[in-house]
Amino acid sequence: AELANYGYYLGQNHPNPFIENTSIVFRLPVDEQVSFEFLDMQGRLIETYTGFYKAGNHCYELNLKGKIKPGVYLYRMKTACFIDSRMCTVQ
């Protein structure tokens, strides 16, 4: 909870499980470039996005229509000095 208020934070996607679209909340303590990667459980990259965000709370909308099959996947957030990941389920 402390990280959610003051530092970097990567939240669990919602809804989870999802079919094609899901939202990922995250927080940055400083303005910076952020990369999101969506991978299968073998580590193969399915989708990537990079953008610049201001410090604060944000929500990244992930749309994977036609790119994935049902199963368990991993999403990862990367900045210059932070990396975190979470698992999610696709129906």
Tab-separated table of C-alpha atoms in Angstrom:
chain	number	residue	atom	x	y	z
A	1	ALA	CA	0.000	0.000	0.000
A	2	GLU	CA	2.864	2.392	0.732
A	3	LEU	CA	4.224	1.983	-2.798
A	4	ALA	CA	0.799	2.782	-4.215
A	5	ASN	CA	0.885	6.165	-2.468
A	6	TYR	CA	4.528	7.250	-2.844
A	7	GLY	CA	6.546	5.235	-5.332
A	8	TYR	CA	6.261	3.000	-8.326
A	9	TYR	CA	3.255	0.718	-8.419
A	10	LEU	CA	1.905	-1.807	-10.905
A	11	GLY	CA	-1.584	-3.020	-10.133
A	12	GLN	CA	-3.431	-6.181	-11.058
A	13	ASN	CA	-5.332	-5.893	-14.306
A	14	HIS	CA	-9.123	-5.554	-14.211
A	15	PRO	CA	-11.148	-7.462	-15.117
A	16	ASN	CA	-9.185	-10.622	-14.538
A	17	PRO	CA	-9.881	-12.950	-16.218
A	18	PHE	CA	-10.665	-11.002	-19.385
A	19	ILE	CA	-11.526	-11.759	-23.004
A	20	GLU	CA	-9.988	-9.025	-25.200
A	21	ASN	CA	-9.721	-5.813	-23.172
A	22	THR	CA	-8.359	-5.103	-19.720
A	23	SER	CA	-7.151	-2.114	-17.697
A	24	ILE	CA	-3.873	-1.885	-15.798
A	25	VAL	CA	-3.412	0.791	-13.133
A	26	PHE	CA	0.055	2.066	-12.336
A	27	ARG	CA	1.797	4.910	-10.543
A	28	LEU	CA	5.000	6.831	-11.200
A	29	PRO	CA	6.840	9.036	-8.686
A	30	VAL	CA	8.435	11.070	-11.521
A	31	ASP	CA	7.720	11.951	-15.157
A	32	GLU	CA	9.226	9.275	-17.395
A	33	GLN	CA	8.972	6.831	-20.250
A	34	VAL	CA	7.149	3.587	-19.491
A	35	SER	CA	7.108	0.360	-21.490
A	36	PHE	CA	4.451	-2.322	-21.166
A	37	GLU	CA	5.029	-5.834	-22.466
A	38	PHE	CA	2.485	-8.627	-22.737
A	39	LEU	CA	4.033	-12.101	-22.948
A	40	ASP	CA	2.930	-15.711	-23.046
A	41	MET	CA	4.201	-18.123	-20.393
A	42	GLN	CA	7.079	-19.178	-22.676
A	43	GLY	CA	8.326	-15.590	-22.667
A	44	ARG	CA	7.275	-14.772	-26.231
A	45	LEU	CA	6.355	-11.122	-26.708
A	46	ILE	CA	2.774	-10.660	-27.912
A	47	GLU	CA	2.281	-6.907	-27.545
A	48	THR	CA	4.396	-3.942	-26.495
A	49	TYR	CA	3.692	-0.276	-25.899
A	50	THR	CA	5.965	2.587	-24.862
A	51	GLY	CA	4.843	6.057	-23.858
A	52	PHE	CA	5.779	9.052	-21.736
A	53	TYR	CA	3.741	9.653	-18.584
A	54	LYS	CA	3.692	12.390	-15.948
A	55	ALA	CA	4.200	11.501	-12.283
A	56	GLY	CA	1.012	10.196	-10.677
A	57	ASN	CA	-1.649	7.554	-11.165
A	58	HIS	CA	-2.522	6.223	-14.605
A	59	CYS	CA	-4.535	3.501	-16.303
A	60	TYR	CA	-3.251	1.656	-19.367
A	61	GLU	CA	-5.967	0.097	-21.555
A	62	LEU	CA	-4.794	-3.120	-23.178
A	63	ASN	CA	-6.676	-4.433	-26.238
A	64	LEU	CA	-5.577	-7.845	-27.499
A	65	LYS	CA	-8.437	-8.606	-29.881
A	66	GLY	CA	-7.414	-11.380	-32.272
A	67	LYS	CA	-3.905	-11.723	-30.806
A	68	ILE	CA	-4.349	-14.261	-28.011
A	69	LYS	CA	-5.926	-17.547	-27.045
A	70	PRO	CA	-7.358	-18.451	-23.637
A	71	GLY	CA	-4.669	-19.084	-21.037
A	72	VAL	CA	-2.348	-17.508	-18.483
A	73	TYR	CA	-0.137	-14.605	-19.526
A	74	LEU	CA	2.341	-12.152	-18.038
A	75	TYR	CA	2.404	-8.383	-18.333
A	76	ARG	CA	5.409	-6.300	-17.388
A	77	MET	CA	5.997	-2.610	-16.740
A	78	LYS	CA	9.486	-1.161	-17.259
A	79	THR	CA	10.977	2.263	-16.578
A	80	ALA	CA	14.582	3.421	-16.312
A	81	CYS	CA	14.834	2.161	-12.713
A	82	PHE	CA	11.787	-0.064	-12.105
A	83	ILE	CA	10.521	-3.381	-13.441
A	84	ASP	CA	7.509	-5.301	-12.167
A	85	SER	CA	5.194	-7.918	-13.594
A	86	ARG	CA	1.897	-9.641	-12.896
A	87	MET	CA	0.097	-12.675	-14.229
A	88	CYS	CA	-3.344	-12.520	-15.804
A	89	THR	CA	-5.855	-14.919	-17.306
A	90	VAL	CA	-7.571	-14.728	-20.685
A	91	GLN	CA	-10.884	-16.538	-21.136
